Tab-separated table of C-alpha atoms and ligand atoms in Angstrom:
chain	number	residue	atom	x	y	z
A	294	MET	CA	53.071	21.971	-36.202
A	295	SER	CA	53.529	23.464	-39.570
A	296	PRO	CA	51.484	25.381	-41.205
A	297	ALA	CA	47.946	23.160	-42.625
A	298	PRO	CA	48.644	23.121	-46.343
A	299	PRO	CA	44.491	24.487	-47.758
A	300	LEU	CA	42.109	21.653	-47.531
A	301	VAL	CA	38.897	21.359	-49.867
A	302	VAL	CA	36.151	18.918	-48.582
A	303	VAL	CA	34.449	17.732	-51.906
A	304	ASP	CA	30.604	16.186	-52.024
A	305	ALA	CA	29.904	16.630	-48.210
A	306	ARG	CA	26.095	17.231	-47.551
A	307	VAL	CA	25.024	20.304	-45.321
A	308	ASP	CA	21.220	21.074	-45.840
A	309	GLY	CA	21.268	17.607	-47.501
A	310	ARG	CA	22.984	20.443	-50.315
A	311	PRO	CA	25.641	18.578	-52.140
A	312	THR	CA	29.024	21.024	-50.968
A	313	ASN	CA	32.287	21.910	-51.311
A	314	VAL	CA	34.959	23.611	-48.392
A	315	ARG	CA	37.597	25.050	-48.891
A	316	CYS	CA	39.717	25.743	-45.910
A	317	ARG	CA	42.852	27.979	-45.904
A	318	ASP	CA	44.837	29.584	-42.599
A	319	GLY	CA	42.514	27.648	-40.369
A	320	VAL	CA	39.400	29.152	-41.103
A	321	ILE	CA	36.296	28.333	-43.895
A	322	ASP	CA	37.813	30.176	-46.944
A	323	ALA	CA	34.376	29.264	-49.288
A	324	MET	CA	31.307	27.353	-49.323
A	325	GLY	CA	29.107	25.404	-52.117
A	326	PRO	CA	29.243	23.622	-55.346
A	327	GLU	CA	30.953	25.735	-57.109
A	328	VAL	CA	34.524	25.357	-55.412
A	329	VAL	CA	36.990	23.609	-56.951
A	330	VAL	CA	40.204	21.404	-55.957
A	331	ALA	CA	43.157	23.193	-57.211
A	332	ALA	CA	47.214	22.266	-57.456
A	333	GLY	CA	48.313	21.533	-53.660
A	334	ASP	CA	45.091	21.760	-52.095
A	335	GLU	CA	44.291	18.188	-49.454
A	336	VAL	CA	41.717	16.682	-50.246
A	337	VAL	CA	38.970	14.309	-48.564
A	338	ASP	CA	36.509	13.198	-50.446
A	339	ALA	CA	32.782	13.131	-48.134
A	340	ARG	CA	30.626	11.166	-50.329
A	341	GLY	CA	28.023	12.351	-48.853
A	342	MET	CA	28.454	12.426	-45.852
A	343	ALA	CA	26.775	15.154	-43.123
A	344	LEU	CA	28.925	18.062	-42.732
A	345	VAL	CA	28.139	19.682	-39.349
A	346	THR	CA	30.639	22.160	-37.206
A	347	GLY	CA	32.830	20.523	-34.473
A	348	LEU	CA	31.002	20.628	-30.941
A	349	VAL	CA	32.659	21.821	-27.832
A	350	ASN	CA	32.845	20.161	-24.054
A	351	ALA	CA	32.585	23.317	-22.123
A	352	HIS	CA	33.593	21.458	-18.440
A	353	THR	CA	36.426	18.801	-18.220
A	354	HIS	CA	39.462	18.177	-16.658
A	355	ALA	CA	40.618	15.947	-19.618
A	356	ALA	CA	43.845	14.660	-17.833
A	357	MET	CA	41.637	12.252	-15.305
A	358	THR	CA	41.802	10.086	-18.171
A	359	LEU	CA	44.404	8.659	-15.658
A	360	LEU	CA	41.769	8.529	-13.368
A	361	ARG	CA	38.937	7.209	-15.275
A	362	SER	CA	36.402	4.179	-14.002
A	363	PHE	CA	38.661	5.324	-10.004
A	364	GLY	CA	36.474	5.191	-7.512
A	365	ASP	CA	33.330	4.998	-8.771
A	366	ASP	CA	29.597	5.025	-6.737
A	367	LEU	CA	31.442	7.269	-3.549
A	368	HIS	CA	29.869	10.265	-1.936
A	369	LEU	CA	31.547	13.693	-3.847
A	370	MET	CA	33.726	14.558	-0.867
A	371	PRO	CA	34.988	10.778	0.167
A	372	TRP	CA	35.854	10.185	-3.381
A	373	LEU	CA	37.640	13.560	-3.731
A	374	GLU	CA	39.611	12.938	-0.534
A	375	GLU	CA	40.060	9.489	-0.448
A	376	ARG	CA	40.753	8.597	-4.077
A	377	VAL	CA	40.662	11.054	-6.105
A	378	TRP	CA	43.327	13.731	-4.085
A	379	PRO	CA	45.715	11.446	-3.154
A	380	ALA	CA	46.507	10.001	-6.979
A	381	GLU	CA	45.925	13.283	-8.127
A	382	ALA	CA	48.996	14.846	-5.397
A	383	ARG	CA	51.201	11.805	-7.395
A	384	LEU	CA	50.890	13.147	-11.169
A	385	THR	CA	53.776	14.756	-12.758
A	386	ALA	CA	53.708	17.346	-15.691
A	387	ASP	CA	54.801	13.975	-18.832
A	388	ASP	CA	51.368	12.535	-17.060
A	389	VAL	CA	49.276	15.267	-17.220
A	390	TYR	CA	50.639	16.043	-20.881
A	391	TRP	CA	50.064	11.959	-21.686
A	392	ALA	CA	46.846	11.573	-19.940
A	393	THR	CA	45.121	15.017	-21.411
A	394	ARG	CA	46.295	13.067	-25.418
A	395	LEU	CA	44.289	10.064	-24.500
A	396	ALA	CA	41.589	12.900	-24.194
A	397	ALA	CA	42.214	14.364	-26.865
A	398	LEU	CA	42.082	11.413	-28.678
A	399	GLU	CA	39.037	10.762	-26.884
A	400	MET	CA	37.583	13.720	-28.104
A	401	ILE	CA	38.700	13.864	-32.255
A	402	ARG	CA	36.939	10.408	-32.609
A	403	GLY	CA	33.514	11.274	-30.921
A	404	GLY	CA	33.506	15.205	-32.828
A	405	THR	CA	34.746	17.408	-29.832
A	406	VAL	CA	37.290	20.253	-31.243
A	407	HIS	CA	37.557	22.570	-28.354
A	408	PHE	CA	37.840	21.915	-24.759
A	409	VAL	CA	37.927	23.914	-22.065
A	410	ASP	CA	39.791	22.663	-19.128
A	411	MET	CA	41.210	23.007	-15.462
A	412	TYR	CA	43.655	21.223	-14.369
A	413	TRP	CA	47.103	20.719	-12.064
A	414	HIS	CA	50.593	21.081	-14.958
A	415	ALA	CA	47.695	23.119	-17.186
A	416	GLU	CA	51.670	23.631	-19.778
A	417	ALA	CA	51.176	19.977	-20.137
A	418	VAL	CA	47.137	20.307	-21.242
A	419	GLY	CA	47.456	23.230	-23.542
A	420	ARG	CA	51.051	21.379	-24.547
A	421	ALA	CA	48.976	17.877	-24.706
A	422	ALA	CA	45.589	19.468	-26.993
A	423	ALA	CA	48.253	21.237	-29.688
A	424	ASP	CA	50.034	18.375	-30.573
A	425	ALA	CA	47.028	16.922	-31.153
A	426	GLY	CA	45.594	19.836	-33.002
A	427	LEU	CA	42.589	20.586	-30.472
A	428	ARG	CA	41.388	23.912	-29.692
A	429	THR	CA	41.501	24.368	-25.756
A	430	THR	CA	40.784	27.396	-23.136
A	431	ALA	CA	42.856	26.041	-20.646
A	432	SER	CA	43.497	27.031	-16.896
A	433	GLN	CA	46.197	25.744	-14.187
A	434	VAL	CA	43.871	24.575	-10.692
A	435	LEU	CA	44.222	27.781	-8.304
A	436	ILE	CA	43.540	26.512	-4.950
A	437	ASP	CA	44.559	28.518	-1.713
A	438	GLY	CA	42.295	26.791	1.168
A	439	GLY	CA	39.496	28.587	0.872
A	440	PRO	CA	37.575	31.280	3.039
A	441	GLY	CA	38.297	29.058	6.177
A	442	ASN	CA	42.551	29.061	5.929
A	443	PRO	CA	43.673	31.901	7.929
A	444	GLY	CA	46.731	31.657	5.920
A	445	ALA	CA	45.821	31.435	2.606
A	446	ASP	CA	48.655	32.615	0.837
A	447	THR	CA	47.428	35.348	-2.187
A	448	GLY	CA	50.458	36.373	-3.824
A	449	ALA	CA	51.497	33.169	-4.334
A	450	LEU	CA	48.005	31.653	-5.864
A	451	LEU	CA	48.744	35.334	-8.128
A	452	ALA	CA	52.349	33.969	-8.877
A	453	THR	CA	50.935	30.064	-9.650
A	454	ALA	CA	48.299	32.464	-12.168
A	455	GLU	CA	50.321	34.175	-13.846
A	456	ALA	CA	53.408	31.724	-14.389
A	457	SER	CA	50.498	29.643	-16.026
A	458	LEU	CA	49.022	32.594	-17.763
A	459	GLU	CA	52.277	33.268	-19.346
A	460	GLU	CA	53.065	29.532	-20.146
A	461	LEU	CA	49.721	28.991	-22.036
A	462	GLY	CA	50.070	32.423	-23.552
A	463	ARG	CA	53.262	30.629	-25.395
A	464	LEU	CA	51.508	27.744	-26.817
A	465	GLY	CA	50.235	28.881	-30.206
A	466	PRO	CA	46.799	29.774	-32.105
A	467	LEU	CA	44.317	26.341	-30.484
A	468	VAL	CA	45.394	27.172	-26.616
A	469	VAL	CA	43.691	29.956	-24.599
A	470	ALA	CA	45.253	30.552	-21.708
A	471	SER	CA	42.654	31.120	-18.736
A	472	LEU	CA	42.165	31.467	-15.337
A	473	GLY	CA	41.239	28.526	-13.267
A	474	PRO	CA	40.289	29.027	-9.503
A	475	HIS	CA	38.589	25.983	-8.383
A	476	ALA	CA	35.517	26.928	-6.062
A	477	VAL	CA	34.564	29.556	-3.900
A	478	TYR	CA	35.151	27.085	-0.696
A	479	THR	CA	38.541	26.426	-1.922
A	480	VAL	CA	39.739	29.992	-2.963
A	481	SER	CA	39.946	32.173	-0.507
A	482	PRO	CA	37.996	36.181	-0.618
A	483	ARG	CA	41.296	38.139	-0.716
A	484	SER	CA	42.501	35.932	-3.747
A	485	LEU	CA	39.248	35.653	-6.193
A	486	GLU	CA	40.101	39.621	-5.804
A	487	ALA	CA	43.061	39.163	-7.035
A	488	LEU	CA	41.895	37.116	-10.184
A	489	GLY	CA	38.962	38.971	-10.621
A	490	GLU	CA	41.530	42.049	-11.159
A	491	LEU	CA	44.076	40.120	-13.005
A	492	ALA	CA	41.223	38.926	-15.424
A	493	ASP	CA	40.406	41.967	-16.140
A	494	ARG	CA	43.971	43.692	-16.369
A	495	THR	CA	44.578	40.540	-18.969
A	496	GLY	CA	41.352	39.682	-20.415
A	497	ALA	CA	41.412	35.937	-19.618
A	498	PRO	CA	38.528	34.046	-19.384
A	499	VAL	CA	37.657	32.823	-16.344
A	500	HIS	CA	36.920	29.530	-15.416
A	501	ILE	CA	35.482	27.828	-12.072
A	502	HIS	CA	33.410	25.607	-10.785
A	503	LEU	CA	30.006	27.628	-8.653
A	504	SER	CA	27.096	26.098	-6.831
A	505	GLU	CA	27.616	22.630	-7.783
A	506	THR	CA	26.002	20.996	-4.670
A	507	GLU	CA	23.734	22.685	-2.323
A	508	GLY	CA	26.437	22.135	0.425
A	509	GLU	CA	28.183	24.217	-0.807
A	510	ASN	CA	25.587	27.104	-0.785
A	511	THR	CA	25.183	26.525	2.855
A	512	ALA	CA	28.884	26.635	3.386
A	513	SER	CA	29.817	29.619	1.629
A	514	VAL	CA	27.056	31.821	3.595
A	515	ALA	CA	28.049	30.096	6.644
A	516	ALA	CA	31.722	31.515	6.204
A	517	THR	CA	30.922	34.644	4.136
A	518	GLY	CA	27.483	35.787	4.760
A	519	ALA	CA	27.038	35.271	0.988
A	520	ARG	CA	25.722	32.482	-1.377
A	521	PRO	CA	28.816	31.871	-3.728
A	522	THR	CA	27.543	33.920	-7.132
A	523	ALA	CA	27.708	36.615	-4.947
A	524	LEU	CA	30.792	36.560	-3.779
A	525	LEU	CA	31.669	35.996	-7.897
A	526	GLU	CA	29.779	39.135	-8.360
A	527	ARG	CA	31.644	41.028	-5.884
A	528	HIS	CA	35.401	40.722	-6.681
A	529	GLY	CA	34.578	41.073	-10.325
A	530	LEU	CA	34.802	37.667	-11.991
A	531	LEU	CA	31.364	37.154	-13.345
A	532	GLY	CA	31.384	38.883	-16.910
A	533	PRO	CA	31.389	37.075	-20.739
A	534	ARG	CA	35.012	36.025	-20.650
A	535	THR	CA	33.656	33.659	-17.801
A	536	VAL	CA	32.701	30.072	-17.632
A	537	VAL	CA	30.679	28.962	-14.245
A	538	ALA	CA	30.653	24.770	-14.528
A	539	HIS	CA	27.591	23.047	-12.742
A	540	GLY	CA	25.321	25.615	-11.517
A	541	CYS	CA	22.655	22.587	-9.760
A	542	TRP	CA	21.742	24.639	-7.346
A	543	LEU	CA	21.434	28.522	-8.634
A	544	ASP	CA	18.493	31.218	-8.237
A	545	ASP	CA	16.286	32.770	-10.050
A	546	ASP	CA	18.145	35.831	-9.090
A	547	GLU	CA	21.412	34.450	-9.665
A	548	LEU	CA	20.004	33.040	-13.352
A	549	ALA	CA	19.206	36.429	-14.236
A	550	LEU	CA	22.657	38.168	-12.923
A	551	LEU	CA	24.118	35.023	-14.895
A	552	ALA	CA	22.241	36.186	-17.658
A	553	GLU	CA	22.974	40.037	-17.588
A	554	ARG	CA	26.698	39.543	-17.247
A	555	GLY	CA	26.569	37.177	-20.305
A	556	THR	CA	28.352	34.051	-18.174
A	557	THR	CA	27.993	30.965	-19.591
A	558	VAL	CA	26.938	27.551	-17.549
A	559	ALA	CA	28.471	24.610	-18.488
A	560	THR	CA	26.089	21.667	-16.921
A	561	ASN	CA	27.719	18.490	-16.651
A	562	PRO	CA	24.301	16.458	-17.232
A	563	VAL	CA	25.863	13.063	-16.572
A	564	SER	CA	28.421	13.555	-13.804
A	565	ASN	CA	25.997	15.806	-11.630
A	566	MET	CA	23.998	12.669	-11.969
A	567	LYS	CA	26.804	10.105	-11.135
A	568	LEU	CA	27.713	12.529	-8.262
A	569	ALA	CA	24.094	12.799	-6.993
A	570	ALA	CA	25.161	16.599	-7.024
A	571	GLY	CA	22.141	17.755	-8.684
A	572	THR	CA	19.496	18.892	-11.402
A	573	PHE	CA	20.751	21.914	-13.424
A	574	PRO	CA	17.234	24.158	-13.577
A	575	TRP	CA	17.029	24.131	-17.241
A	576	THR	CA	13.797	25.690	-17.478
A	577	ARG	CA	14.340	28.408	-15.259
A	578	ALA	CA	17.615	29.200	-16.790
A	579	ARG	CA	15.949	29.564	-20.489
A	580	ALA	CA	13.319	31.611	-18.660
A	581	ALA	CA	16.854	33.948	-17.456
A	582	GLY	CA	18.326	33.863	-20.534
A	583	THR	CA	21.543	32.571	-19.013
A	584	SER	CA	23.880	30.854	-21.772
A	585	VAL	CA	23.880	27.203	-21.229
A	586	ALA	CA	26.915	24.945	-22.785
A	587	ILE	CA	27.234	21.024	-21.802
A	588	GLY	CA	30.362	19.552	-20.522
A	589	THR	CA	30.982	16.586	-19.547
A	590	ASP	CA	33.411	16.845	-17.272
A	591	GLY	CA	36.578	14.815	-15.814
A	592	THR	CA	36.635	10.973	-17.040
A	593	ALA	CA	36.387	10.198	-13.156
A	594	SER	CA	32.910	11.442	-12.938
A	595	ASN	CA	31.567	10.555	-16.058
A	596	ASN	CA	33.073	8.461	-17.283
A	597	ALA	CA	33.957	9.665	-20.596
A	598	LEU	CA	34.439	12.022	-23.166
A	599	ASP	CA	31.198	11.457	-25.626
A	600	LEU	CA	29.433	14.506	-25.978
A	601	LEU	CA	26.935	12.893	-28.486
A	602	GLY	CA	26.176	10.701	-25.687
A	603	ASP	CA	25.921	13.225	-23.056
A	604	LEU	CA	23.521	15.504	-25.361
A	605	LYS	CA	20.948	12.399	-25.583
A	606	VAL	CA	20.980	12.602	-21.583
A	607	LEU	CA	21.072	16.597	-21.771
A	608	ALA	CA	17.681	16.514	-22.691
A	609	LEU	CA	15.845	13.690	-20.996
A	610	VAL	CA	17.448	14.469	-18.395
A	611	HIS	CA	15.392	17.707	-18.243
A	612	LYS	CA	12.349	17.057	-20.444
A	613	GLY	CA	11.612	13.349	-17.268
A	614	GLY	CA	12.981	15.521	-14.500
A	615	SER	CA	9.572	18.057	-15.719
A	616	GLY	CA	6.809	15.837	-17.126
A	617	ASP	CA	7.177	17.385	-20.531
A	618	PRO	CA	8.197	15.967	-23.679
A	619	THR	CA	8.805	18.867	-24.968
A	620	VAL	CA	11.794	20.651	-23.171
A	621	LEU	CA	14.793	20.528	-24.254
A	622	PRO	CA	13.894	19.559	-28.742
A	623	ALA	CA	16.811	18.160	-30.288
A	624	GLU	CA	17.376	21.853	-32.279
A	625	GLU	CA	18.391	23.784	-28.767
A	626	ALA	CA	20.272	20.027	-27.952
A	627	TRP	CA	22.466	20.392	-30.659
A	628	ALA	CA	23.018	24.074	-30.160
A	629	THR	CA	24.041	23.896	-26.826
A	630	ALA	CA	26.776	21.085	-27.856
A	631	LEU	CA	27.918	23.770	-30.364
A	632	ALA	CA	28.067	26.487	-27.374
A	633	ALA	CA	26.028	28.569	-29.165
A	634	SER	CA	24.744	30.781	-26.526
A	635	SER	CA	27.414	31.720	-24.973
A	636	PRO	CA	29.521	34.686	-25.936
A	637	LEU	CA	33.078	33.494	-24.870
A	638	LEU	CA	33.032	29.938	-26.270
A	639	GLY	CA	29.942	29.849	-29.146
A	640	GLY	CA	28.649	30.709	-33.015
A	641	ASP	CA	27.129	29.593	-35.496
A	642	ARG	CA	30.597	28.962	-37.845
A	643	LEU	CA	29.945	26.944	-41.074
A	644	THR	CA	30.002	30.016	-42.767
A	645	PRO	CA	33.010	31.547	-45.161
A	646	GLY	CA	35.099	33.103	-42.254
A	647	ALA	CA	34.542	30.786	-39.332
A	648	PRO	CA	37.202	28.775	-37.917
A	649	ALA	CA	37.389	25.280	-39.877
A	650	ASP	CA	36.356	23.360	-36.921
A	651	LEU	CA	34.324	21.059	-38.891
A	652	LEU	CA	32.768	17.184	-38.563
A	653	LEU	CA	31.684	14.833	-41.337
A	654	ILE	CA	28.791	11.973	-40.035
A	655	ASP	CA	28.773	9.051	-41.635
A	656	THR	CA	25.281	8.783	-42.443
A	657	GLU	CA	25.241	5.545	-44.079
A	658	ARG	CA	25.311	3.632	-39.890
A	659	PRO	CA	22.022	1.911	-38.543
A	660	GLU	CA	21.608	4.168	-35.913
A	661	MET	CA	21.225	7.355	-38.379
A	662	VAL	CA	18.750	5.547	-41.221
A	663	PRO	CA	16.373	7.314	-41.762
A	664	GLY	CA	15.187	10.253	-40.432
A	665	PRO	CA	16.231	13.642	-39.411
A	666	LEU	CA	19.818	14.720	-39.107
A	667	LEU	CA	19.904	16.111	-35.887
A	668	GLU	CA	17.528	14.449	-34.140
A	669	ASN	CA	19.138	11.235	-34.993
A	670	LEU	CA	22.819	13.284	-33.857
A	671	VAL	CA	21.282	14.043	-30.756
A	672	TYR	CA	18.850	10.903	-29.788
A	673	ALA	CA	19.756	8.091	-31.835
A	674	ALA	CA	23.299	8.032	-32.149
A	675	ASN	CA	27.393	8.651	-29.722
A	676	GLY	CA	30.190	9.451	-31.220
A	677	SER	CA	31.457	6.939	-33.121
A	678	VAL	CA	28.412	8.474	-36.093
A	679	VAL	CA	31.984	11.217	-36.048
A	680	ASP	CA	33.959	9.529	-39.362
A	681	THR	CA	36.508	12.700	-39.881
A	682	THR	CA	37.347	15.724	-37.546
A	683	VAL	CA	38.897	18.943	-38.881
A	684	VAL	CA	40.252	21.273	-36.566
A	685	ALA	CA	41.738	24.793	-38.498
A	686	GLY	CA	41.132	23.392	-41.121
A	687	ARG	CA	43.826	20.298	-40.654
A	688	VAL	CA	42.368	17.123	-40.598
A	689	LEU	CA	43.007	15.057	-37.059
A	690	MET	CA	40.638	11.878	-37.680
A	691	GLU	CA	39.863	10.647	-41.651
A	692	GLY	CA	37.829	7.385	-41.843
A	693	ARG	CA	37.388	6.708	-37.766
A	694	THR	CA	41.457	7.007	-37.911
A	695	VAL	CA	43.735	8.856	-35.503
A	696	ALA	CA	47.219	9.310	-35.946
A	697	GLY	CA	50.038	7.802	-33.134
A	698	GLU	CA	46.681	6.417	-31.274
A	699	ALA	CA	48.752	3.247	-29.802
A	700	GLU	CA	51.064	5.422	-28.605
A	701	VAL	CA	49.537	7.336	-26.680
A	702	ILE	CA	47.360	4.651	-24.995
A	703	ALA	CA	50.781	2.799	-24.380
A	704	GLU	CA	51.455	5.433	-22.220
A	705	VAL	CA	48.790	5.966	-20.461
A	706	ARG	CA	48.537	2.096	-19.718
A	707	SER	CA	52.040	2.194	-18.265
A	708	ARG	CA	51.542	5.104	-16.533
A	709	ALA	CA	48.110	4.486	-15.332
A	710	GLU	CA	49.508	2.026	-11.726
A	711	ARG	CA	51.429	4.148	-10.306
A	712	ILE	CA	49.231	6.623	-10.346
A	713	ARG	CA	45.718	4.860	-9.030
A	714	GLY	CA	48.395	3.456	-6.395
A	715	GLY	CA	48.035	-0.643	-7.590
A	716	ALA	CA	44.248	0.277	-7.483
B	114	ZN	ZN1	34.883	19.936	-12.413
């Protein structure tokens, strides 16, 4: 993509006040009523819409759009073994590219500006994100058969990891190359240790599934004598550049360790409920000071990529589960969708010098009237209230139109039958 021209968003509302925003070189250059349009600027007329920071999807497998609503209503292991893994074995890099473009389209339409991904053919994931204009922290799935496999080939796994870091590292500023060991039950301790050293040496972020199910904890203790979090700690994989997905079965000591290490937990309330994997211990995590962000997980287990929709579920799960409606108030839910507490992904970004990753929210939509913006976004809205999505100062959607939508949808339709085996 060529560099974006300077962009000025005119007549947006921030905290109810009229605001103009100038974006330049991918960051917010200036904000306030005094910002004016200059010759050569691209202009977005916000017409009084609310300006907010874009959302972060902290755990997904974007290309699983090809497996959307495929193998629903099954237990986790039969779902993986009988449906997902055989279909994934048929995927080519081109399939992953187009399926990720479809996911990107859905995420842009729902206000997501950055997604943390782990999948096969990760270079195609990164390329699709960059072509769509979205940010991604992308990783190749790494597996070697796990602790039960005496033939686990750490050398081969490491070669794959290093090659994918290099390929992803060439894709430009929107793509952060990351390491994606799948989980402690699919990667051997020796390979985890090698990846810990690689992460240390390269500074690459690490993205791994952790304690998604109770069975994962039990099996880890049986195979290695240690719970999954202890294994990650032992092999140097916990730190401020690590994202662990799920964490439904983390105990208090583990939550405290993750807090101490600055590791981000990506909770996936919709996927966890759909697969009945468990419920993330929100209240205990808050008490421990653990950083928590929200992910959708892949569309085979969600089945959408609508973070605003999932945000409502997040709040309701923990209110309902605790019997306390004051748990997880709207402000906390919104901060979670921005990954605000995550050292790797977060921060309050609506300020000069911050990345120009912005949304315009259509506050004339019936579900946004009347009432405060934040509470409406969490409890009343879904992604369709997003009118305009800007990433790195480039307009990806305006008036709910994204360039090239029809081509992306047609490409995925044409590939779906072969991947799904006619199902
Ligand atoms: Zn996952």
